[in-house]
Amino acid sequence: MLAKNLPFNKEKLEEICSNHPTPFHIYDEKGMIENAKKFNEAFSWNEGFREFYAIKAAPNPFLMKLLRNQGFGIDCSSMAELLLAEQVGMRGEEIMFTSNDTPAEEYQKAMELGAIINLDDIKHIEYLEEHAGLPELISFRYNPGALKGGNIIIGNPEDSKYGFTREQMFEGYKIAKEKGVKRFGIHTMVASNELDPDYFIETAEIIFDLILDISKELDIKFEFANLGGGIGIPYKSEHKPVDLNRVSEGIKNLYEKLIVANGLHPLKIYFESGRAITGPYGYLVSKVLHIKETYKKYAGLDSCMANLMRPALYGAYHHITVMGKEDQAHKFLYDVTGSLCENNDKFAINRLLPEIHPDDLVVIHDTGAHGHSMGFNYNGKLRSAELLLRENGEVVEIRRAETYDDLFGTLDFDTAANFE
Ligand SMILES: *Cc1c(COP(=O)(O)O)cnc(C)c1O
């Protein structure tokens, strides 16, 4: 098993833990920013290129500010996420609102902020008009159905609840044009955690072809193609990250062939990635509470699936480092567990690790996206703090840990005391 890099060593982590009790998620600012720059550089050929960070992956205003400094927009899909965008001071077309089954208030908020609205259903053209009015710029989410295979997290497009059919795309833009919408964008997202660069090139081809057909038939001009999120990350050390330069090169070739050659230039390329932006730069840090030996060996941590749900939810692999024991033989088979009354509460099953002892510091890798944000409070587990390791080595608490007062804040114990 190959090792995975960490932005801190054991001494540095012990120092951090002396000021911040475990468990916590810690994010690596330097790694995150270098990666954001690489993403922008890869697509610098495309004027107006923009990545809208899918804020659900790590909804923290500090992280959003760092990414906004790199020119990133924000991708929101709920009221809370729109409110967060507003709090960070984001407005207008730096916000993409890609929602589904959307309540009227969320459309009203998105309109108030001037966000780009990306509809998930043809019927929502009328719903939006009725509840919030129609914007000048609109985008629709395309579901290519059988044209494109899916994967385990997102399923097959035909079974997916998202987006318009091909026929609905034509019909939808026609209706929007008739209703006076002036500017048009298009969106699709058919991947999740996909590591094959060709997948994103094929997706671009499907979208460029569709742009060509719709522009011709309806005589409208598209301003942007949003290719969604879904760029995978190498959770396993033997995996390779998606080569963004290769994705970009492939998309550029198609752009010349389909967009430029047909007089459809300029078209801005957008992404709304979450995982690929912050995923590899987050770490869940825990202490070992107990080692248990029954029919198997268990290493019980002071965190649980409420801090990181992906292994229990999808059987997802997250690399684990036992700090200071990186060079020891990984010859002990462990289930690494949390304390929920739920046998699924395991970060790893049958994982070969060095011998673990109580108080060892254990780092679970790649928790920077869909990690803390997927947390929950089952069994009354409190959600952990989030820390940022700054480029200069300083550590900033960017979210405090929950307290029991937070947890019980929605209960009225006084009324309950008098309840017969
Ligand atoms: C979740 C989501 C994303 C981000 O997905 P990643 O896999 O984190 O890149 C982008 N857009 C929409 C609409 C999503 O639901």
GROMACS .gro file of C-alpha atoms and ligand atoms in nm, residues 52 54 56-57 75 77 98-100 118 141 162 187 189 191-193 228-232 272-276 369-370, ligand 1:
model
   44
   52PHE     CA    1  -1.864   2.751  -0.967
   54ALA     CA    2  -2.047   2.333  -0.543
   56LYS     CA    3  -2.265   2.170  -0.058
   57ALA     CA    4  -1.929   1.988  -0.060
   75ASP     CA    5  -2.297   2.669  -0.708
   77SER     CA    6  -2.889   2.417  -0.463
   98THR     CA    7  -2.880   2.439  -0.978
   99SER     CA    8  -3.164   2.295  -0.772
  100ASN     CA    9  -3.437   2.038  -0.816
  118ASN     CA   10  -3.061   2.656  -1.396
  141ARG     CA   11  -3.027   2.093  -1.704
  162TYR     CA   12  -3.253   1.516  -1.276
  187HIS     CA   13  -2.612   2.248  -1.820
  189MET     CA   14  -2.417   1.666  -1.493
  191ALA     CA   15  -2.100   1.190  -1.348
  192SER     CA   16  -2.001   1.162  -0.989
  193ASN     CA   17  -1.652   1.086  -0.868
  228GLY     CA   18  -2.145   2.014  -1.404
  229GLY     CA   19  -1.935   1.856  -1.133
  230GLY     CA   20  -1.846   1.495  -1.082
  231ILE     CA   21  -1.470   1.510  -1.139
  232GLY     CA   22  -1.332   1.231  -0.924
  272GLU     CA   23  -1.957   2.324  -1.086
  273SER     CA   24  -1.720   2.084  -0.918
  274GLY     CA   25  -1.713   2.024  -0.547
  275ARG     CA   26  -1.513   1.712  -0.477
  276ALA     CA   27  -1.223   1.790  -0.710
  369ALA     CA   28  -1.571   1.748   0.018
  370HIS     CA   29  -1.892   1.576   0.126
  421LIG     C1   30  -2.327   1.765  -0.600
  421LIG     C2   31  -2.336   1.849  -0.719
  421LIG     C3   32  -2.222   1.905  -0.775
  421LIG     C4   33  -2.083   1.875  -0.724
  421LIG     O1   34  -2.053   1.742  -0.740
  421LIG     P1   35  -1.902   1.690  -0.712
  421LIG     O2   36  -1.914   1.544  -0.735
  421LIG     O3   37  -1.869   1.727  -0.573
  421LIG     O4   38  -1.815   1.758  -0.812
  421LIG     C5   39  -2.238   1.991  -0.880
  421LIG     N1   40  -2.359   2.020  -0.930
  421LIG     C6   41  -2.471   1.966  -0.880
  421LIG     C7   42  -2.601   2.004  -0.940
  421LIG     C8   43  -2.463   1.878  -0.774
  421LIG     O5   44  -2.576   1.825  -0.725
   0.00000   0.00000   0.00000
